mmCIF file of C-alpha atoms and ligand atoms in Angstrom:
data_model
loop_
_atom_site.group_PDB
_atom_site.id
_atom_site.type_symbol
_atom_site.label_atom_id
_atom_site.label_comp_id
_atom_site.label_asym_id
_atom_site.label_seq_id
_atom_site.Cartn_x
_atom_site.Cartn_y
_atom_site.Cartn_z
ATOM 1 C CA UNK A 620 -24.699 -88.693 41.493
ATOM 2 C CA UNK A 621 -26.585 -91.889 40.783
ATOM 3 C CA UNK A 622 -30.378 -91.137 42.111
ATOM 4 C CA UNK A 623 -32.427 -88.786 39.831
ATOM 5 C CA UNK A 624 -31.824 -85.020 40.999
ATOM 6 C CA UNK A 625 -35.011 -83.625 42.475
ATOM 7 C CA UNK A 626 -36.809 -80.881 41.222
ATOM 8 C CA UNK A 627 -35.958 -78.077 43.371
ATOM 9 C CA UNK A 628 -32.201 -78.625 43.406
ATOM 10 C CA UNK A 629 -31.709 -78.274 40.259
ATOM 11 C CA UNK A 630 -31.352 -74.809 40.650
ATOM 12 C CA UNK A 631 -28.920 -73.387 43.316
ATOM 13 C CA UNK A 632 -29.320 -69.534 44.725
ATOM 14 C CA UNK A 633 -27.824 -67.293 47.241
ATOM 15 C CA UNK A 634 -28.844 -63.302 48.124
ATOM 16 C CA UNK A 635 -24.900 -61.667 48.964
ATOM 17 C CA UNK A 636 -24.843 -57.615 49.197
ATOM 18 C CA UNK A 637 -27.440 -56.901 46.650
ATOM 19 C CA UNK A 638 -26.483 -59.767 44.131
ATOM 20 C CA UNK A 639 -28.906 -62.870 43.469
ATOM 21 C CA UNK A 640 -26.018 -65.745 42.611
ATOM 22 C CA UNK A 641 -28.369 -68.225 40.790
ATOM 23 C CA UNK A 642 -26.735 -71.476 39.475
ATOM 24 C CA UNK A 643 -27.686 -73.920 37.278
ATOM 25 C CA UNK A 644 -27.402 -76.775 39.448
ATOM 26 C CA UNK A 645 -27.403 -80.431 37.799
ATOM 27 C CA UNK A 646 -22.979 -80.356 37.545
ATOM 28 C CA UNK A 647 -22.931 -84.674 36.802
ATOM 29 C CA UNK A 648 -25.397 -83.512 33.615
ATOM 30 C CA UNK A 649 -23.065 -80.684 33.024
ATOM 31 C CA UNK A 650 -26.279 -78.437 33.856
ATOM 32 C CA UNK A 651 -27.832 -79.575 30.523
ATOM 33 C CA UNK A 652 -31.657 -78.343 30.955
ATOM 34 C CA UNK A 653 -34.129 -80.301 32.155
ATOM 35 C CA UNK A 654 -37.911 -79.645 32.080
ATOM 36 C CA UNK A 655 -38.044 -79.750 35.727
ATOM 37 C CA UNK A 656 -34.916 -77.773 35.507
ATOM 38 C CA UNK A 657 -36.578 -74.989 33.562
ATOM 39 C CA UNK A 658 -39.802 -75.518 35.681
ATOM 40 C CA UNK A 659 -37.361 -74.624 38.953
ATOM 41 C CA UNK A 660 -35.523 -72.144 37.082
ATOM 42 C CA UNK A 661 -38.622 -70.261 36.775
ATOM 43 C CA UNK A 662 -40.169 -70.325 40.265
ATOM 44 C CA UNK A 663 -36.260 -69.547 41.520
ATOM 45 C CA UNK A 664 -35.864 -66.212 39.149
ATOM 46 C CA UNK A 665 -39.921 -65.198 40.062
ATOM 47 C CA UNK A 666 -39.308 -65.633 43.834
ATOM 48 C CA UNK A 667 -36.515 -63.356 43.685
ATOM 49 C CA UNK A 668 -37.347 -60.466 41.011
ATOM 50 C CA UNK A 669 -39.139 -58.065 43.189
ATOM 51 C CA UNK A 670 -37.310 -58.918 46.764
ATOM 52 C CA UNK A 671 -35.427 -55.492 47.949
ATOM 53 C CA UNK A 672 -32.700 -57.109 48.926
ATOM 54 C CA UNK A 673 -31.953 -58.065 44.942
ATOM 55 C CA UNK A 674 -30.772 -55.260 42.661
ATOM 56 C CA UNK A 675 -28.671 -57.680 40.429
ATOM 57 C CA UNK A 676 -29.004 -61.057 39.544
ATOM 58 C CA UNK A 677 -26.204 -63.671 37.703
ATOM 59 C CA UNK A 678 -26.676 -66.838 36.044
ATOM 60 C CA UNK A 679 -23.685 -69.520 36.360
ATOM 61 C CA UNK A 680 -23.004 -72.948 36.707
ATOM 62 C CA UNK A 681 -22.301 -75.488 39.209
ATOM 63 C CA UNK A 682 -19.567 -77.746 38.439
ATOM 64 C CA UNK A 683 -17.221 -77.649 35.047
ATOM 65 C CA UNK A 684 -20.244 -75.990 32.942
ATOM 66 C CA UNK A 685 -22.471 -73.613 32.544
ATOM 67 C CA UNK A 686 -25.090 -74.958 30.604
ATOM 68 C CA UNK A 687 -24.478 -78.304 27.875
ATOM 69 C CA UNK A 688 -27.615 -76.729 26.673
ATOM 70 C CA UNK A 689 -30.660 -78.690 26.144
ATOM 71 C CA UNK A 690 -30.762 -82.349 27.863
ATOM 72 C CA UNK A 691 -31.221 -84.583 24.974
ATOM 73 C CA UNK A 692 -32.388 -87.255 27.452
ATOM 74 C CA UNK A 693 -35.123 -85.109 29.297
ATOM 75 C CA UNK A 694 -35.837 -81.999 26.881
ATOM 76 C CA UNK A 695 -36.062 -84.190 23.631
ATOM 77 C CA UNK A 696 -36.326 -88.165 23.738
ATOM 78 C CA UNK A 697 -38.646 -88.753 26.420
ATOM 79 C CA UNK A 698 -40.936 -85.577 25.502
ATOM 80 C CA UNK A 699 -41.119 -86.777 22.057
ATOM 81 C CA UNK A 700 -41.904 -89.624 23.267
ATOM 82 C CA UNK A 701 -44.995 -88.666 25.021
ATOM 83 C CA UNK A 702 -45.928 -86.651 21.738
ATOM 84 C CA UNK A 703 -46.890 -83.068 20.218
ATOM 85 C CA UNK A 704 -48.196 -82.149 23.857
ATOM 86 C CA UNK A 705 -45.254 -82.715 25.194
ATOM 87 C CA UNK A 706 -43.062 -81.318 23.370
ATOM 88 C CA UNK A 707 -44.918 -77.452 22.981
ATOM 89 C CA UNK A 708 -45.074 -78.145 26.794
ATOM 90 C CA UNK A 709 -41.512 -78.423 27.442
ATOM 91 C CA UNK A 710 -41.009 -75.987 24.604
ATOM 92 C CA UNK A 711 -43.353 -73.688 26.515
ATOM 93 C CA UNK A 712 -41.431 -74.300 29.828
ATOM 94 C CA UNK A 713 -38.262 -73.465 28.755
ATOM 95 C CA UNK A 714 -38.878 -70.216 26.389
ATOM 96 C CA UNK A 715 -40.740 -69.236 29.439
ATOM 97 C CA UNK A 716 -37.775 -68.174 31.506
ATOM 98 C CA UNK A 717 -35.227 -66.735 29.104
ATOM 99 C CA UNK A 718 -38.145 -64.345 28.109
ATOM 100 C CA UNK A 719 -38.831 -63.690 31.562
ATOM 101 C CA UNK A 720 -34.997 -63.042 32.148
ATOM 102 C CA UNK A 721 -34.944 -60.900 28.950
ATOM 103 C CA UNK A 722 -37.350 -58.625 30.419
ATOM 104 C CA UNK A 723 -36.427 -59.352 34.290
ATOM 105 C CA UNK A 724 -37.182 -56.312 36.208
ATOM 106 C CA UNK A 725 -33.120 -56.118 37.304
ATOM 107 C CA UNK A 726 -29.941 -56.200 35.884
ATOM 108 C CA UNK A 727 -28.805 -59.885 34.951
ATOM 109 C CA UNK A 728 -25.429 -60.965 34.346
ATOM 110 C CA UNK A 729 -24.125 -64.069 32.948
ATOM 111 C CA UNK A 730 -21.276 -65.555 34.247
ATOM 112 C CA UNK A 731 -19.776 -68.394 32.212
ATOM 113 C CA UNK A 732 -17.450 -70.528 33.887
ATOM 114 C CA UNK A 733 -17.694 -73.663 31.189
ATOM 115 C CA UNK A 734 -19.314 -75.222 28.925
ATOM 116 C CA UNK A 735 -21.946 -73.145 26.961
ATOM 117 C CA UNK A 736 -23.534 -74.763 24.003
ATOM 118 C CA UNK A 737 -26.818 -74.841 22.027
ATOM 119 C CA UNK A 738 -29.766 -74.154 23.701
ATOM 120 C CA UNK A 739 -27.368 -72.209 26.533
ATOM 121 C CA UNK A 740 -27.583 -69.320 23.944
ATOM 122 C CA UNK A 741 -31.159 -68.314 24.994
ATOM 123 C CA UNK A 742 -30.282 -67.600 28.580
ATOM 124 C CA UNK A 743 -27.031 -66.352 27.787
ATOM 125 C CA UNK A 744 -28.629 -63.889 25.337
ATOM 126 C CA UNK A 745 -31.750 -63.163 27.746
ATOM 127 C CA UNK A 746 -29.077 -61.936 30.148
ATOM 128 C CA UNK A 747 -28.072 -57.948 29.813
ATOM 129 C CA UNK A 748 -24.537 -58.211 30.140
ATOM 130 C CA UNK A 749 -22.370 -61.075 29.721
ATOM 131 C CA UNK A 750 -18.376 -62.370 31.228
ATOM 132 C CA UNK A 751 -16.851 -65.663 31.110
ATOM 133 C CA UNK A 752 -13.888 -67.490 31.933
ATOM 134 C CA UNK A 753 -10.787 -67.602 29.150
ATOM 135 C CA UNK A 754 -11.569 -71.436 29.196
ATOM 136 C CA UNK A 755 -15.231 -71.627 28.605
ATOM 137 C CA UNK A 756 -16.352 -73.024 25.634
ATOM 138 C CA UNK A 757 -19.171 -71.770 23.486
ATOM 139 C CA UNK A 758 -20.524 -73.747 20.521
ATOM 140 C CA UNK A 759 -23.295 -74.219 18.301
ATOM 141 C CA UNK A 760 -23.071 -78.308 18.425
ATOM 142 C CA UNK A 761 -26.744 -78.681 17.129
ATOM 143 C CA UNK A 762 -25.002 -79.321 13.363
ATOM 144 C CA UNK A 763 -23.049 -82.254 15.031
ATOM 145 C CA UNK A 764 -25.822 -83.677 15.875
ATOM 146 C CA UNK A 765 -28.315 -83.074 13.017
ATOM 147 C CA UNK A 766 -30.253 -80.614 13.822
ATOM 148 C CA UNK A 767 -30.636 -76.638 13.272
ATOM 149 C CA UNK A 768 -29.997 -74.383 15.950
ATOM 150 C CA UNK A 769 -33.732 -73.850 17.337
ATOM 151 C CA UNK A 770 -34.774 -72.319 20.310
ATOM 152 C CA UNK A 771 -33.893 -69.142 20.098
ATOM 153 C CA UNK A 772 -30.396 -70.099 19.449
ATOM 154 C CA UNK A 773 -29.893 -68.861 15.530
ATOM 155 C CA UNK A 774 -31.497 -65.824 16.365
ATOM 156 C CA UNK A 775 -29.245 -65.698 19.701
ATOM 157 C CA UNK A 776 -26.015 -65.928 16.780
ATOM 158 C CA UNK A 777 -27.347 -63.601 14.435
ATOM 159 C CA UNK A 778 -28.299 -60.444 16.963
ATOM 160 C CA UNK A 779 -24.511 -60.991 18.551
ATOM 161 C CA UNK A 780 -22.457 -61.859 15.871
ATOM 162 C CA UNK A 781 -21.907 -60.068 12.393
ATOM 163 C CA UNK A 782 -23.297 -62.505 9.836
ATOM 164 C CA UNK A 783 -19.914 -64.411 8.586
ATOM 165 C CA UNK A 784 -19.494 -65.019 12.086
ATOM 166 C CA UNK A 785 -22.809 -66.920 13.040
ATOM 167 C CA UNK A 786 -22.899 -68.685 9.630
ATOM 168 C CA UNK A 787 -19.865 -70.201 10.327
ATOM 169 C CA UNK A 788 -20.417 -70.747 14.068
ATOM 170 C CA UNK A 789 -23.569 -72.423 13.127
ATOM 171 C CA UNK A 790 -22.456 -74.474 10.304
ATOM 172 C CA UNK A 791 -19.137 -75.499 11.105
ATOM 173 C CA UNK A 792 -20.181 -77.056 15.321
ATOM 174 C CA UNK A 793 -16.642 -75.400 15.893
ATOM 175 C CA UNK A 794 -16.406 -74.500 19.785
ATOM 176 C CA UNK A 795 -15.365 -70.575 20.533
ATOM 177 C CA UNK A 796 -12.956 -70.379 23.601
ATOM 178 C CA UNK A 797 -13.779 -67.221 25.985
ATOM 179 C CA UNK A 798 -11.208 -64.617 24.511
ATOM 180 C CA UNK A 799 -12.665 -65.777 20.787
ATOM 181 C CA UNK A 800 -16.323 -65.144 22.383
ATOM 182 C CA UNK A 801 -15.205 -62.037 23.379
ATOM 183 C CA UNK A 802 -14.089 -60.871 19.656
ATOM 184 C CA UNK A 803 -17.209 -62.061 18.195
ATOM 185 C CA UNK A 804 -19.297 -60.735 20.449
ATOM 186 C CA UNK A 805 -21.221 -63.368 22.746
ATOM 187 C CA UNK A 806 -20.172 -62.139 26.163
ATOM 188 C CA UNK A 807 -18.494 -58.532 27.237
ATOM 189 C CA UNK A 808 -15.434 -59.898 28.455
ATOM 190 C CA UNK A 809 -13.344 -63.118 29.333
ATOM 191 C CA UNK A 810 -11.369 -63.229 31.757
ATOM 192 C CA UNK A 811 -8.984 -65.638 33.858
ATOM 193 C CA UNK A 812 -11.196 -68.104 35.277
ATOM 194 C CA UNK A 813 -9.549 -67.157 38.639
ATOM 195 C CA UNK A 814 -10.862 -63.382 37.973
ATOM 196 C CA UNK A 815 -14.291 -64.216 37.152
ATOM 197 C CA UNK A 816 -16.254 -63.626 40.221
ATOM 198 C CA UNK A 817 -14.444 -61.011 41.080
ATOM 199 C CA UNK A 818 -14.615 -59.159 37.974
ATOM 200 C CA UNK A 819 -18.454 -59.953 38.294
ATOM 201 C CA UNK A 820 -18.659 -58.834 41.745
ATOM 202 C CA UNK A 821 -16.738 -55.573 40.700
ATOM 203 C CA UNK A 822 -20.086 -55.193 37.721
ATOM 204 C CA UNK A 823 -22.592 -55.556 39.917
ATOM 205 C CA UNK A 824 -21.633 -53.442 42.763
ATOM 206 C CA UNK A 825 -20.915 -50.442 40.119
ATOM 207 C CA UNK A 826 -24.468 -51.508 38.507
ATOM 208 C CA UNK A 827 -25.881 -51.434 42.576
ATOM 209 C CA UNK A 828 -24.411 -47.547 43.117
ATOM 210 C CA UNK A 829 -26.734 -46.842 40.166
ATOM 211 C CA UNK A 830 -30.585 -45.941 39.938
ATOM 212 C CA UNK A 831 -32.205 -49.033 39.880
ATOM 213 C CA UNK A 832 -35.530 -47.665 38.190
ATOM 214 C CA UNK A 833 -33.311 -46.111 35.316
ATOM 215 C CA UNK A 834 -30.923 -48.807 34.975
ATOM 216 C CA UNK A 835 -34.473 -51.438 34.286
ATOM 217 C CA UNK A 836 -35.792 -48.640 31.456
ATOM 218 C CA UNK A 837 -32.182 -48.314 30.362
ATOM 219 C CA UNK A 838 -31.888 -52.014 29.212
ATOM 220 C CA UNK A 839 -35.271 -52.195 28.438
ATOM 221 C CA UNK A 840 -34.502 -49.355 25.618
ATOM 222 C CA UNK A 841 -31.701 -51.260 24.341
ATOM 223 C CA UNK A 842 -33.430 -53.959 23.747
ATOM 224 C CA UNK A 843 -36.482 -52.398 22.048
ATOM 225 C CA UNK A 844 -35.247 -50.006 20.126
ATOM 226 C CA UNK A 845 -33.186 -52.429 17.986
ATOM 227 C CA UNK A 846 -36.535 -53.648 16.124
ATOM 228 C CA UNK A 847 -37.620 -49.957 15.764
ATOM 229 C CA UNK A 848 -37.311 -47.292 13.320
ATOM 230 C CA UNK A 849 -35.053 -44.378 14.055
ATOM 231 C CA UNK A 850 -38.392 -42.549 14.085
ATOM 232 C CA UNK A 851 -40.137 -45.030 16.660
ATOM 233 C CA UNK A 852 -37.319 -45.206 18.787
ATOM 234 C CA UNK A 853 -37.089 -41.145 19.456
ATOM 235 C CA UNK A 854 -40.934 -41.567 20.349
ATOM 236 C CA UNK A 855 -40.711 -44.726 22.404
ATOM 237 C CA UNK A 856 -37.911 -43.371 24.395
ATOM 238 C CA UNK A 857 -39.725 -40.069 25.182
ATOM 239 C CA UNK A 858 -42.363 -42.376 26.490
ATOM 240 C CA UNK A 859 -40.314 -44.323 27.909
ATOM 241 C CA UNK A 860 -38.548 -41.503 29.962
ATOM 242 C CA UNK A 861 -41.845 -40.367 31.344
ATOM 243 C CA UNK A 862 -42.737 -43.498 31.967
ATOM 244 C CA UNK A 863 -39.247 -43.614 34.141
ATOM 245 C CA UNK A 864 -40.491 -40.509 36.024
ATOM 246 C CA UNK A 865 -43.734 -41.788 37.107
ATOM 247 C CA UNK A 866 -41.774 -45.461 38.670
ATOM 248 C CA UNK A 867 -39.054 -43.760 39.739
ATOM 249 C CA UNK A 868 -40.474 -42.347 43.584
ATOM 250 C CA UNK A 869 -37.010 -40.976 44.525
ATOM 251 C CA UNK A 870 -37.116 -38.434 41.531
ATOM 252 C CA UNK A 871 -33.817 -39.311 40.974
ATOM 253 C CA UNK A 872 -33.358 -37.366 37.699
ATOM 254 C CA UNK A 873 -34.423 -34.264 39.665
ATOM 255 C CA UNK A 874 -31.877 -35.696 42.550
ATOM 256 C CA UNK A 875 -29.002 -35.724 40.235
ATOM 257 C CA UNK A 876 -29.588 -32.185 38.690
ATOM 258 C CA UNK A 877 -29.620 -31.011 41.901
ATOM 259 C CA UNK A 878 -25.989 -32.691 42.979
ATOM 260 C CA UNK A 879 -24.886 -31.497 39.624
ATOM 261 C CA UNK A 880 -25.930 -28.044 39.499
ATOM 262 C CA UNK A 881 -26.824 -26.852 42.815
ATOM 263 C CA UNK A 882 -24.419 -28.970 45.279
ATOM 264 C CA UNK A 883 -21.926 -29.054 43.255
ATOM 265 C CA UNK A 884 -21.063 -32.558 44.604
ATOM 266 C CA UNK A 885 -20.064 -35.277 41.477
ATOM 267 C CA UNK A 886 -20.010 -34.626 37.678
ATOM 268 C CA UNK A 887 -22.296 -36.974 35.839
ATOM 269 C CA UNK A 888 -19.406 -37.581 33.094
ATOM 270 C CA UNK A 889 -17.493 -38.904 35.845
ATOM 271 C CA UNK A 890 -19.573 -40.930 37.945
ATOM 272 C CA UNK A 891 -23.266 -41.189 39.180
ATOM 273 C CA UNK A 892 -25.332 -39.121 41.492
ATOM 274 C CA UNK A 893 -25.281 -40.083 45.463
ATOM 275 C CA UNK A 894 -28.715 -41.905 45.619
ATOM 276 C CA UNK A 895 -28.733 -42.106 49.671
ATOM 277 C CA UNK A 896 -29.125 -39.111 49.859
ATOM 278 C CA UNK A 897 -32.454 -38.786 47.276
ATOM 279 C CA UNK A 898 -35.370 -37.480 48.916
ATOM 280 C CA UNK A 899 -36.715 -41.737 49.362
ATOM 281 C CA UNK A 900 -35.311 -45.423 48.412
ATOM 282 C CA UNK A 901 -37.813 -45.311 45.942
ATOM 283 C CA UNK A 902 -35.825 -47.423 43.703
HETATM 284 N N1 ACO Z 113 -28.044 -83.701 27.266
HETATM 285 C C1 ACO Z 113 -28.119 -84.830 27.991
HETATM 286 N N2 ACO Z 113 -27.106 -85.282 28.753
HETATM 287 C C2 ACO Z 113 -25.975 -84.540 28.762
HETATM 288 C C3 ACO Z 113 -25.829 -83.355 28.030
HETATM 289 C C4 ACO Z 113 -26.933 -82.935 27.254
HETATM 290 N N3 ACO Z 113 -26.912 -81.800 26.551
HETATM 291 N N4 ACO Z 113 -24.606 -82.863 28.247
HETATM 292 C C5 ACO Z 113 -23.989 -83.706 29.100
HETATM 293 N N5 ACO Z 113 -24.828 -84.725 29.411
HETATM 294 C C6 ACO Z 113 -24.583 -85.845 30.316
HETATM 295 C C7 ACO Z 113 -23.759 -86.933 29.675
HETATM 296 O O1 ACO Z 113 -24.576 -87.772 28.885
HETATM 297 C C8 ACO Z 113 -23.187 -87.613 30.899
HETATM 298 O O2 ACO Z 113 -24.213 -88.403 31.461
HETATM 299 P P1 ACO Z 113 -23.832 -89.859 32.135
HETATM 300 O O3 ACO Z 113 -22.927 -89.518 33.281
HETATM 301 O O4 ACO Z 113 -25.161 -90.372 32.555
HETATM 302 O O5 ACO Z 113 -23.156 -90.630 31.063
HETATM 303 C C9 ACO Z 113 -22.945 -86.450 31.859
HETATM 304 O O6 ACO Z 113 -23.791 -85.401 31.405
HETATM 305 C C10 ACO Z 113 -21.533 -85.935 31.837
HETATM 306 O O7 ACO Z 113 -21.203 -85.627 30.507
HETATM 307 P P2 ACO Z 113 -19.813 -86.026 29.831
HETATM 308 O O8 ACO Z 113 -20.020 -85.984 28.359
HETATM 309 O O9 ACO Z 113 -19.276 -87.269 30.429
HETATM 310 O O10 ACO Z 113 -18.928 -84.771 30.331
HETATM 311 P P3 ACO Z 113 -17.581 -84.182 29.711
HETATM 312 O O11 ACO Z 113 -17.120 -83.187 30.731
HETATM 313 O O12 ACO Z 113 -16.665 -85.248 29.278
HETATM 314 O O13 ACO Z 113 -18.038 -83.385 28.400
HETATM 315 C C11 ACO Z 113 -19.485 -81.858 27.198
HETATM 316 C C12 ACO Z 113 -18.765 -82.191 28.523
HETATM 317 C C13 ACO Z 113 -18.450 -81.511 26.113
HETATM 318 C C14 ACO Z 113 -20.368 -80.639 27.504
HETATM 319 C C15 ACO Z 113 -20.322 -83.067 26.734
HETATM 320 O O14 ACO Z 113 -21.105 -83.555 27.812
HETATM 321 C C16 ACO Z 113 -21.247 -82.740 25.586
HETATM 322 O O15 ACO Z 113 -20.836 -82.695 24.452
HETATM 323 N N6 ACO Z 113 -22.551 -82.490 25.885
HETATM 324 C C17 ACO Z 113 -23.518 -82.183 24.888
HETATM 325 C C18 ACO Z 113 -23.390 -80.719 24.453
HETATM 326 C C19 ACO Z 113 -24.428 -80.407 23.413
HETATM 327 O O16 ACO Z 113 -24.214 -80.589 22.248
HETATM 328 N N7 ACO Z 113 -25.613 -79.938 23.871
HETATM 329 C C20 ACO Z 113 -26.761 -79.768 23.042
HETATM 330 C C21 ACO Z 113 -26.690 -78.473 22.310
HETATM 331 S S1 ACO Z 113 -28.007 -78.336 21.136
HETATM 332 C C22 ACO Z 113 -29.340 -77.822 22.027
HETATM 333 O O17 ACO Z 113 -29.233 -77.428 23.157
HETATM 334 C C23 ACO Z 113 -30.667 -77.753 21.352
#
């Protein structure tokens, strides 16, 4: 593609059986991002959080990556360029939606089907669960080119891998193929790059079958109660529960005691409660 990329297709989406398929969408930049690609990104992961038809949402790629991470070009040059402004602007822009994916009101799922480097880490990390093809590529290239990994990105290394691991990732620019990402920790699972979608697809309709109210607080707690004390934590998550029963409008805690112990219907070690038939879709 020769002419600059528009705005609004840099970002591609499609709603299929409960799943938001959001890709990044610039494949001849090998979806390195833009600020009008984080600009989109945002309005396209917004428009989408509270639809009903959206209990899941996952983040690829178009094309042979899934995100060359920041576009050198775009992100840094020409905003430095244009000075301090500028640059806390497009800084702004793109923080913006990996914190609003971090906290995203559903389930997100990265799928990786390439290329993953740098400034990739933030969304990768802001997503809840994470699979990627055996040949995807993950590195920390900042060192290659002189600078640290900002953005997010060291602290991205550091909360996923043990600490050998990330200092080495970050210092030596060495790329981590998928079943390598997998051992240290960056994404659940790789897979055959054949498999992927399915094996995604497979996720979110198990995630779908679940309470959608509990499965928001559940991730939520996992990501809070990392930076809390043991103490904090057992308080937050009482909170937090109550908090659950007061969103949740199909009572489904009070539906799935009832399966359990009164119809006698599923085991909750082996499966979860049948939410049709809760008292309302409240979820
Ligand atoms: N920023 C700006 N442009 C990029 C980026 C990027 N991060 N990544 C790829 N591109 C551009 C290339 O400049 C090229 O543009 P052109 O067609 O106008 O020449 C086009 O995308 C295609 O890239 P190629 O390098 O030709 O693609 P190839 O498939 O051979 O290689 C690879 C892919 C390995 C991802 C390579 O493009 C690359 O190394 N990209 C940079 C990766 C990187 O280090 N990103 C920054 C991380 S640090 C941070 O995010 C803060």
């Amino acid at each position: 593609m020769t002419t600059e990329r528009a705005e609004q297709d840099t970002v591609a989406f499609e709603v299929r059986d409960g799943v938001a398929w959001v890709k990044f969408n610039r494949p001849e930049k090998r979806n390195c991002m833009s600020p009008k690609l984080n600009r989109q990104m945002l309005r396209v992961i917004t428009d989408l959080e509270f639809r009903d038809d959206v209990g899941v949402l996952v983040l690829s790629g178009e094309g042979t990556a899934w995100s060359a991470g920041m576009d050198l070009k775009e992100y840094f040059r020409e905003t430095e360029a244009q000075g301090l402004g500028a640059i806390r602007q497009a800084q702004r822009e793109a923080y913006a939606w990996w914190e609003r994916l971090r906290w995203y009101q559903k389930v997100t799922i990265a799928m990786v089907n390439g290329w993953c480097f740098g400034g990739g880490y933030g969304p990768l990390f802001a997503c809840d669960l994470a699979f990627c093809a055996d040949d995807a590529q993950f590195g920390l290239s900042e060192i290659n080119w002189g600078i640290l990994p900002g953005g997010g990105a060291t602290k991205v290394a550091t909360e996923l891998m043990p600490m050998r691991k990330a200092m080495y990732h970050a210092l030596l620019g060495e790329n981590l193929k998928g079943p390598q990402a997998e051992a240290a920790g960056l994404v659940n699972e790789s897979v055959p790059a054949d498999k992927l979608e399915e094996r995604v697809t497979e996720v979110a309709q198990n995630l779908l079958r679940k309470n959608l109210a509990t499965l928001k607080a559940t991730k939520d707690a996992v990501r809070r109660v990392r930076e809390m004390t043991y103490g904090n934590a057992e308080d937050y998550l009482i909170r937090a529960q109550e908090a659950l029963s007061w969103h949740d409008k199909s009572e489904g805690r009070l539906e799935g005691m009832k399966q359990f112990l009164d119809d006698k219907t599923y085991k909750p070690g082996l499966g979860e409660y049948d939410k049709s038939e809760a008292a309302s879709a409240g979820d």
